Short mmCIF file of C-alpha atoms and ligand atoms in Angstrom, two decimals:
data_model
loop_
_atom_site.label_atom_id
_atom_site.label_comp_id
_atom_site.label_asym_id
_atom_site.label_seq_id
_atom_site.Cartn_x
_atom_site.Cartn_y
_atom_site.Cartn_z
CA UNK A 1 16.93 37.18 -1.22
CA UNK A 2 14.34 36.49 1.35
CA UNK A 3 13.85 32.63 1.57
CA UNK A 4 9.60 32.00 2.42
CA UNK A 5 8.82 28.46 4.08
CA UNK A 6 5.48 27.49 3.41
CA UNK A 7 3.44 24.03 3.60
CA UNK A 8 2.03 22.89 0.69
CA UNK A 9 -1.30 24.50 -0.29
CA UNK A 10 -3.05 25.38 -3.13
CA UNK A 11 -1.52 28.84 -2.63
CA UNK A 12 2.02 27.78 -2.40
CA UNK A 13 1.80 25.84 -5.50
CA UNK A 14 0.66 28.47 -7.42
CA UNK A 15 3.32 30.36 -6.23
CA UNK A 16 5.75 27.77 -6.77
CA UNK A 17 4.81 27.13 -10.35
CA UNK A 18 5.08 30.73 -10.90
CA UNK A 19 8.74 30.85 -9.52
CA UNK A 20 9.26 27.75 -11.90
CA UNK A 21 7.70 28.99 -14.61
CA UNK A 22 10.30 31.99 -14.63
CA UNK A 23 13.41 30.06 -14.36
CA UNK A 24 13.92 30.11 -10.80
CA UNK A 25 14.25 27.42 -7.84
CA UNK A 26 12.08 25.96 -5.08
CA UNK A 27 12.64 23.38 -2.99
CA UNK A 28 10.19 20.90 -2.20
CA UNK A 29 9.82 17.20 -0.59
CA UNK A 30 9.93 14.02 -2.02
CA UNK A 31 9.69 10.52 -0.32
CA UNK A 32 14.05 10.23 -0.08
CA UNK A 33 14.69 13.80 0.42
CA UNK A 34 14.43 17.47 -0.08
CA UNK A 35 15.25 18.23 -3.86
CA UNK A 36 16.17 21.72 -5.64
CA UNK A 37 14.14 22.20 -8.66
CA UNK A 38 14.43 24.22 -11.38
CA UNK A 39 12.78 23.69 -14.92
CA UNK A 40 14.55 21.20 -17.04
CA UNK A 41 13.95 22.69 -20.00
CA UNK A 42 15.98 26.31 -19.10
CA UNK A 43 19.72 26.26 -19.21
CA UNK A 44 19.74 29.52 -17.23
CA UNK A 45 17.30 27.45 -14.74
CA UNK A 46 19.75 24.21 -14.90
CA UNK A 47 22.56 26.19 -14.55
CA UNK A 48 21.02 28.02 -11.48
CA UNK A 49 20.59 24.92 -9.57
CA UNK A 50 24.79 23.83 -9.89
CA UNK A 51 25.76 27.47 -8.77
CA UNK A 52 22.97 27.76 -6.03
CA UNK A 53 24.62 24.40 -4.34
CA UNK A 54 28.36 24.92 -5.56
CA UNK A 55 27.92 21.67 -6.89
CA UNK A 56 30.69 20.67 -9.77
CA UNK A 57 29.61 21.28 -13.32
CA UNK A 58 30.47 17.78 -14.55
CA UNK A 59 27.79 16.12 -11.88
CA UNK A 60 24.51 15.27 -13.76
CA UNK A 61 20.95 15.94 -11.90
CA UNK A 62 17.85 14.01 -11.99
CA UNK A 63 14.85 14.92 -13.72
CA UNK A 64 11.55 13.98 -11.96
CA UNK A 65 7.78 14.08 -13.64
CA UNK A 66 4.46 12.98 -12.46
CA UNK A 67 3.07 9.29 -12.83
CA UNK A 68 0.96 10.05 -15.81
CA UNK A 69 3.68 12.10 -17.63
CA UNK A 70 4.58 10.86 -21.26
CA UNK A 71 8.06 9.35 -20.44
CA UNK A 72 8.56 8.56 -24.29
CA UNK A 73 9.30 12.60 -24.59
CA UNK A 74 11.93 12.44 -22.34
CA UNK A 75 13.85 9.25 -23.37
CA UNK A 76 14.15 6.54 -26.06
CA UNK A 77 14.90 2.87 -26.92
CA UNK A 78 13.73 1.78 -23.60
CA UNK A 79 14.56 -1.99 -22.82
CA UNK A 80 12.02 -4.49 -23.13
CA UNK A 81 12.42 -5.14 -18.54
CA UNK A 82 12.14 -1.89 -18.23
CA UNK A 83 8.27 -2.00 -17.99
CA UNK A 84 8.03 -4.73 -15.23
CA UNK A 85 10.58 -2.14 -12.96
CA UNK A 86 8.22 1.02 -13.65
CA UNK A 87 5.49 -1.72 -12.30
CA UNK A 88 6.95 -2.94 -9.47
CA UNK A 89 8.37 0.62 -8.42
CA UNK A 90 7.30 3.73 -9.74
CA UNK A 91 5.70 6.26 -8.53
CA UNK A 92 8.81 5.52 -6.05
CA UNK A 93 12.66 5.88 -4.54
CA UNK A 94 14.00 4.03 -7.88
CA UNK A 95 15.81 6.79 -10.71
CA UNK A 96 15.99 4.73 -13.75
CA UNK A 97 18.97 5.96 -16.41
CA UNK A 98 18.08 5.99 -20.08
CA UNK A 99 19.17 6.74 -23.42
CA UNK A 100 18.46 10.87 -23.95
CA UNK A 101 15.73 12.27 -26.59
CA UNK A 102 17.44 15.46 -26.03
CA UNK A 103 14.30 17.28 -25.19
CA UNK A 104 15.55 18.84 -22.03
CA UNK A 105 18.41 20.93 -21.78
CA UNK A 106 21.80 19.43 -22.46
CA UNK A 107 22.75 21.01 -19.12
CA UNK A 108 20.73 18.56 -17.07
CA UNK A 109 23.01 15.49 -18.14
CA UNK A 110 26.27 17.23 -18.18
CA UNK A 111 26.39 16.72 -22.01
CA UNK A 112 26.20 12.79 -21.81
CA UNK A 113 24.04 10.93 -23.67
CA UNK A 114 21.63 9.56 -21.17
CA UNK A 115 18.52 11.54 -18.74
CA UNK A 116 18.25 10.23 -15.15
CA UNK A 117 14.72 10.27 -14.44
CA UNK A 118 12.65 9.97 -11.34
CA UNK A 119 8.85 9.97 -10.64
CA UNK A 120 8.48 10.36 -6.73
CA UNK A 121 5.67 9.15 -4.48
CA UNK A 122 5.68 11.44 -2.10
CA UNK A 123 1.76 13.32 -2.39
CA UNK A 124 3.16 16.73 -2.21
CA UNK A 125 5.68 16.08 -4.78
CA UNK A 126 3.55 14.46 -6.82
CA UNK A 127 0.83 17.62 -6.44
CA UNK A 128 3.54 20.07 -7.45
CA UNK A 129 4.72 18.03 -10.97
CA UNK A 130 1.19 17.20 -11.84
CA UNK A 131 0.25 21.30 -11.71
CA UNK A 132 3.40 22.74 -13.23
CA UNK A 133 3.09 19.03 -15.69
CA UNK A 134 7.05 19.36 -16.46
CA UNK A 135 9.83 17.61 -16.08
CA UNK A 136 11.84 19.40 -13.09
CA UNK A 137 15.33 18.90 -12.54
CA UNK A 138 16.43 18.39 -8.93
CA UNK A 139 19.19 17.49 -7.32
CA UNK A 140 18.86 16.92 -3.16
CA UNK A 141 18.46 20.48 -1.87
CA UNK A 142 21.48 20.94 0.03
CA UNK A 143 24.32 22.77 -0.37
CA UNK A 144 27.57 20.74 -2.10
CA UNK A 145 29.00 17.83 -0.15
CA UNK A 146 26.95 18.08 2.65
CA UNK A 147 24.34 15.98 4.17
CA UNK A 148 20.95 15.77 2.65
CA UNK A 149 17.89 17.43 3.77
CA UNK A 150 15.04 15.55 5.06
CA UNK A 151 13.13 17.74 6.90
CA UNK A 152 12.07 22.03 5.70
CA UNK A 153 14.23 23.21 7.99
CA UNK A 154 17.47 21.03 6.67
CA UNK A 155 17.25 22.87 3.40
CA UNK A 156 16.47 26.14 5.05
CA UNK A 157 19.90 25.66 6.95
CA UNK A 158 21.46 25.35 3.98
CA UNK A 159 19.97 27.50 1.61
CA UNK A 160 18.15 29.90 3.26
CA UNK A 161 19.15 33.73 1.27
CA UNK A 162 19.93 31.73 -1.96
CA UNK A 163 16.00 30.52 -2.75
CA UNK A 164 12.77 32.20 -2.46
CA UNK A 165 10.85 29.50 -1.81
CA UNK A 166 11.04 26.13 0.01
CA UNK A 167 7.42 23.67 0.31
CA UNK A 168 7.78 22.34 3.55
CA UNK A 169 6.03 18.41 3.68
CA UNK A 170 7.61 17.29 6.79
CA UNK A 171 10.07 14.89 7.69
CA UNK A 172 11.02 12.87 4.27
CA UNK A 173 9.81 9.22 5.37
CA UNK A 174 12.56 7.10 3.32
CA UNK A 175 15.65 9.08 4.21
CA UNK A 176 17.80 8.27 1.78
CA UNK A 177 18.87 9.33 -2.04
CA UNK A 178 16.63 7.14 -4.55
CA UNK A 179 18.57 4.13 -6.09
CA UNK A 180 20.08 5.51 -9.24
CA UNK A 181 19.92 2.23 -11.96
CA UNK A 182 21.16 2.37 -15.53
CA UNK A 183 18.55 0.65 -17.83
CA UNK A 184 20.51 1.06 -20.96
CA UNK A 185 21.81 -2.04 -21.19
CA UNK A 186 20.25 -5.73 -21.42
CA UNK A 187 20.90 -5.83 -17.37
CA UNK A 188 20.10 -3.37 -15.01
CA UNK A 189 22.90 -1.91 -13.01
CA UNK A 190 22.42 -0.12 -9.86
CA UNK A 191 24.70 2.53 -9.86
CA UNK A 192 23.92 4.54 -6.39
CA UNK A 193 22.04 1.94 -3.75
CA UNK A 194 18.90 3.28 -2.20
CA UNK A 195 16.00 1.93 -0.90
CA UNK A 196 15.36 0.09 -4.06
CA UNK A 197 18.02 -2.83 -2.83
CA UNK A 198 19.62 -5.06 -6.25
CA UNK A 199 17.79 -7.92 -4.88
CA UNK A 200 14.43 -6.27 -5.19
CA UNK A 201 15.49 -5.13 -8.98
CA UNK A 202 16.74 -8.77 -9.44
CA UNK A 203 13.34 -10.29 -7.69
CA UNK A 204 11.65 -8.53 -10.71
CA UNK A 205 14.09 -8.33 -13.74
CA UNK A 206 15.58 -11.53 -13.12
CA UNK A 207 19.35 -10.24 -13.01
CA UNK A 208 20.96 -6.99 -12.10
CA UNK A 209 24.52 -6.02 -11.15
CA UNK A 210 25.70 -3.23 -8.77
CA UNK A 211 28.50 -0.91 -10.45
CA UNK A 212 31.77 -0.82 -8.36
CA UNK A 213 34.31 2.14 -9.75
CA UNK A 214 37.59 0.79 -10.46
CA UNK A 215 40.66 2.40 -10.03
CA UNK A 216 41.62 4.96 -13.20
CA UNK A 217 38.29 4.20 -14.78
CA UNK A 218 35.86 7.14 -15.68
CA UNK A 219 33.05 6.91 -13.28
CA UNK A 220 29.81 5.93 -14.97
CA UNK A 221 27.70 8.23 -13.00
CA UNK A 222 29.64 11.12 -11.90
CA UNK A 223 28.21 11.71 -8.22
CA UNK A 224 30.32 8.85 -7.52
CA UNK A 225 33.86 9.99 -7.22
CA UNK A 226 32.64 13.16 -4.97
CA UNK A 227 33.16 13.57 -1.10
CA UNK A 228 29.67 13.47 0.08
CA UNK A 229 27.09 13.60 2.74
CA UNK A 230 29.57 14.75 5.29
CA UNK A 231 28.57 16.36 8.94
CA UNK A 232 30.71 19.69 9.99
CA UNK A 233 32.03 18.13 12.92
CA UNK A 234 34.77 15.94 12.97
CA UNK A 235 33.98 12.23 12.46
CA UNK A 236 35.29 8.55 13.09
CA UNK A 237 33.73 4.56 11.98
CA UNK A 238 34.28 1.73 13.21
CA UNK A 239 33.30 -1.81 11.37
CA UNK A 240 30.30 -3.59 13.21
CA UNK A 241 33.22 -6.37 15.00
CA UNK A 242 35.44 -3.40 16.51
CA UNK A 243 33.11 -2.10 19.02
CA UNK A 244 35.73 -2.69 21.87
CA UNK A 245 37.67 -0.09 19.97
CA UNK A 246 34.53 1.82 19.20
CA UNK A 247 34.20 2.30 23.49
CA UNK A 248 37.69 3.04 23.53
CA UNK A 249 37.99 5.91 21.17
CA UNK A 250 34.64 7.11 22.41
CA UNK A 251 36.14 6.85 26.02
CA UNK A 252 39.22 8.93 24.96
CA UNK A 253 37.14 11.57 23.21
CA UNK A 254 35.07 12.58 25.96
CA UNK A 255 38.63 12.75 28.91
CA UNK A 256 40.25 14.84 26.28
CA UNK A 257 37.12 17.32 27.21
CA UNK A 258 35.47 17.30 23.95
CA UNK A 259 31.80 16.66 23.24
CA UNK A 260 31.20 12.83 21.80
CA UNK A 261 28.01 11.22 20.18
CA UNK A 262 27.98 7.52 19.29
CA UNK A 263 26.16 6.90 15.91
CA UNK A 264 24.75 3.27 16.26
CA UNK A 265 22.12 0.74 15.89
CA UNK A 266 19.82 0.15 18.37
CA UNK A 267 21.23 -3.22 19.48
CA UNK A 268 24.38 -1.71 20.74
CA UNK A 269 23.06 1.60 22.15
CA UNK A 270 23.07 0.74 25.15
CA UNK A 271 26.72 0.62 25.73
CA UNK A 272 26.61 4.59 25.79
CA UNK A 273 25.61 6.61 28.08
CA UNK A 274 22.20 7.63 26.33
CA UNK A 275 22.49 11.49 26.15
CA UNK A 276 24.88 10.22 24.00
CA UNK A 277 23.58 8.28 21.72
CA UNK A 278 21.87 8.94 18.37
CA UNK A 279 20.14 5.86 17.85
CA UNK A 280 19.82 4.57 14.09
CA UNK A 281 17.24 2.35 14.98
CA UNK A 282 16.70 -0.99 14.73
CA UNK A 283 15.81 -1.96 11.05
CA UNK A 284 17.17 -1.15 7.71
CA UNK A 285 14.21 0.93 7.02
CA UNK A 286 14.47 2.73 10.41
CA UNK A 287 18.12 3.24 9.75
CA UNK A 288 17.47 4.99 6.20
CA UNK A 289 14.83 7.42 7.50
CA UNK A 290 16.85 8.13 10.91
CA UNK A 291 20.66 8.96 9.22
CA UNK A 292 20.86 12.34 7.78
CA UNK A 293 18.35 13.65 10.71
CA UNK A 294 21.29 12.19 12.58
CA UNK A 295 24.22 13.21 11.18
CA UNK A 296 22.71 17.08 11.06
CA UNK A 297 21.69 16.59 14.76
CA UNK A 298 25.52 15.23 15.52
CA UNK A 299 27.28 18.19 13.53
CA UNK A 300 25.07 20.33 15.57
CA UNK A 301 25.53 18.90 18.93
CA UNK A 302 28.99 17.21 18.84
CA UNK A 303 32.59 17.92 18.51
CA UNK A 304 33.18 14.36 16.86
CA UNK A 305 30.79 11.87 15.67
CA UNK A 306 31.72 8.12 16.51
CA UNK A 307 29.78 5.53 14.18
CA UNK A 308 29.37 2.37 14.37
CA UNK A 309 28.69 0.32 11.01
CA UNK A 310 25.44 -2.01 11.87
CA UNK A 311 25.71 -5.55 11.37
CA UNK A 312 23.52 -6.22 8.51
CA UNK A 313 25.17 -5.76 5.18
CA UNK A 314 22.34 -6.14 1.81
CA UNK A 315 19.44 -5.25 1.13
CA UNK A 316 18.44 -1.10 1.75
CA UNK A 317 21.56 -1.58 4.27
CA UNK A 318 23.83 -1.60 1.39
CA UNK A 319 22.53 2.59 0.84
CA UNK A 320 22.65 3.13 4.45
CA UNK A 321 26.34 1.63 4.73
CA UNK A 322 27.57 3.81 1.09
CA UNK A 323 26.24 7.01 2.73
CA UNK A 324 27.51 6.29 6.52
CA UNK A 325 31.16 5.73 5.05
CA UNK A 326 30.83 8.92 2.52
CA UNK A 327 29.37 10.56 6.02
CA UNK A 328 32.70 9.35 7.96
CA UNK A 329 35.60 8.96 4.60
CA UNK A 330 38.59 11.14 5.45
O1 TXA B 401 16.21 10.74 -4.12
C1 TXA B 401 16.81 11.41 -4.96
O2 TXA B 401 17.30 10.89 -6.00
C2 TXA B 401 16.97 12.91 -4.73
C3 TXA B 401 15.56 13.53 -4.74
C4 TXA B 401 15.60 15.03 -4.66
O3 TXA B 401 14.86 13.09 -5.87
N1 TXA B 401 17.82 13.51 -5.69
C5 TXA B 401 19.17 13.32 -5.67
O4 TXA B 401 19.85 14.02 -6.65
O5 TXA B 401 19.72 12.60 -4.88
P1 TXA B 401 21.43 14.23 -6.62
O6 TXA B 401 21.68 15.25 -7.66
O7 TXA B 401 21.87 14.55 -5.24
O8 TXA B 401 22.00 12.87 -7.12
C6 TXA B 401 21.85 12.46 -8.46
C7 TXA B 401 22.71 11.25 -8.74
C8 TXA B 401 24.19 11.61 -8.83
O9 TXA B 401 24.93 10.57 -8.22
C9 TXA B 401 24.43 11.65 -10.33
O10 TXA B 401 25.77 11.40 -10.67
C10 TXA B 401 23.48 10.58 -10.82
O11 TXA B 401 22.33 10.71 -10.00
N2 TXA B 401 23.07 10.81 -12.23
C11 TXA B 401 22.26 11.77 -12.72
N3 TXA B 401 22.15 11.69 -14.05
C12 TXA B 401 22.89 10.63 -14.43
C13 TXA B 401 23.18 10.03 -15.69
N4 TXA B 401 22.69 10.50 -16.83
N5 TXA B 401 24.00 8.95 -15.71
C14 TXA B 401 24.50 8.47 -14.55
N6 TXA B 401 24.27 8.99 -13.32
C15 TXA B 401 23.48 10.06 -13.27
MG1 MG B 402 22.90 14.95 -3.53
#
């Protein structure tokens, strides 16, 4: 299959809502990153979308409408709160969890009873729901385990020969996955951090809990208990207070002849030699947009990627530190 790249125009739309429309995939932008879509309502689409990124069959995607799409079609018995989150957040990076009406294929949610659903900011995304006006199921647009695409030419890495189209909107400007929050309950409970942090939930709500998988416990959403994110080159972290050993290992790496890039806030950058150094940045926001870009530039470039865990903890950091150490996990 040949694979087209083409920036979003009223000509690309049309032919992306024709693809769609037929039960195939494109790929297109959104504010976090690059997302696989297929129509939600197909479970030869749905089921197109697992086998196009190998992704495991019991992993349930994300369906994402427009801002002015009827949610009550998709879902049902919405919390009271829930209102004052779609307020404060949406169109934006924040995937709320609800109770299912069943209307779109049972595929989607991996036969449970809830519908992850999403309604992006991004302009381009936002132009290509509104004109095909139905719910699209999308997972990030790479292939299975590795790192997410935030720029056209990510996804066409990955997926080029296996989609015939991908809408190209340039460099994703948040960086990472939306915050993935369960809103069946009477308390909100972040279940992936993004750049929705729990204390921006809790600043509006009032409460909100993050979900921690214990051991021998089913995970709650699936994604979780997947390797993920990964570079193909091999990798090592260090916390924030072991830079000494950070230097060391890095200083070991490149005697033994091999090629070694430090993965680190700005702060401590310049402890490397800088044609070394891919710099995270210097804010949590900065750090988000900068560290899939990264990681893909490192797996490229680099025998072994050394990272360094910044200092700050909360907040967005809490998503940048969950997908640095699924990045780096053995
Ligand atoms: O920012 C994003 O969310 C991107 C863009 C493309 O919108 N999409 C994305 O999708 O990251 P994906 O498939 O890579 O991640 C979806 C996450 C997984 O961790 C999955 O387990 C969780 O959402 N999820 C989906 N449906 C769920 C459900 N019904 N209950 C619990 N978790 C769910
Ligand atoms: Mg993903």
């Amino acid at each position: 299959m040949q694979t087209l790249l083409k920036k979003i125009t009223p000509q690309s739309l049309k032919e992306a809502k024709e693809i769609l429309l037929s039960g195939g995939a494109v790929a297109f932008p959104t504010e976090t990153v690059y997302g696989l879509g297929a129509d939600a309502r197909s479970d030869d689409a749905v089921e197109q979308i697992f086998r196009i990124k190998g992704r495991p069959s019991d992993n349930p995607l994300i369906v994402h409408v427009h801002s002015d799409y009827d949610l009550s079609v998709l879902v049902k018995n919405v919390k009271p709160y829930v209102q004052a989150l779609r307020e404060a957040f949406l169109p934006g990076p924040l995937t709320l969890v609800y109770e299912s009406r069943g209307t779109v294929s049972p595929k989607v949610s991996c036969g449970l009873e809830t519908l992850a659903v999403r309604v992006p900011s991004h302009a381009g995304a936002q132009e290509l729901l509104r004109y095909v006006d139905m719910p699209i199921a999308a997972p990030s647009a790479n292939i299975s385990k590795h790192v997410s695409p935030v720029t056209a030419e990510h996804v066409y890495a990955d997926l080029a020969g296996k989609v015939p189209l991908i809408l190209d909107g340039g460099q994703c400007s948040g960086g990472i996955e939306s915050t993935v929050c369960d809103v069946t309950g009477d308390i909100p409970v972040v279940l992936r951090s993004g750049l929705i942090s729990q204390e921006m939930i809790e600043s509006v709500v009032g409460c909100c809990e993050t979900y921690t998988l214990r051991a021998g416990e089913a995970a709650r959403s699936p994604g979780m208990k997947y390797k993920h994110y990964s570079p193909r080159c091999r990798t090592k972290l260090f916390p924030s207070e072991a830079l000494a050993d950070a230097e060391n290992c890095f200083r070991e790496i490149v005697e033994s002849g091999e090629t070694c890039y430090i993965l680190c806030e700005n702060a401590v950058c310049e402890r490397f030699p800088s044609d070394r150094v891919l710099d995270l940045g210097k804010n949590e926001f900065e750090m988000a947009a900068n560290l899939y870009d990264l990681l893909r530039r490192g797996e490229r470039e680099a025998d072994v990627i050394v990272a360094i865990e910044p200092a700050k903890k909360d907040g967005v950091m809490a998503g940048v530190l969950n997908r640095l150490r699924k990045a780096c996990a053995e």
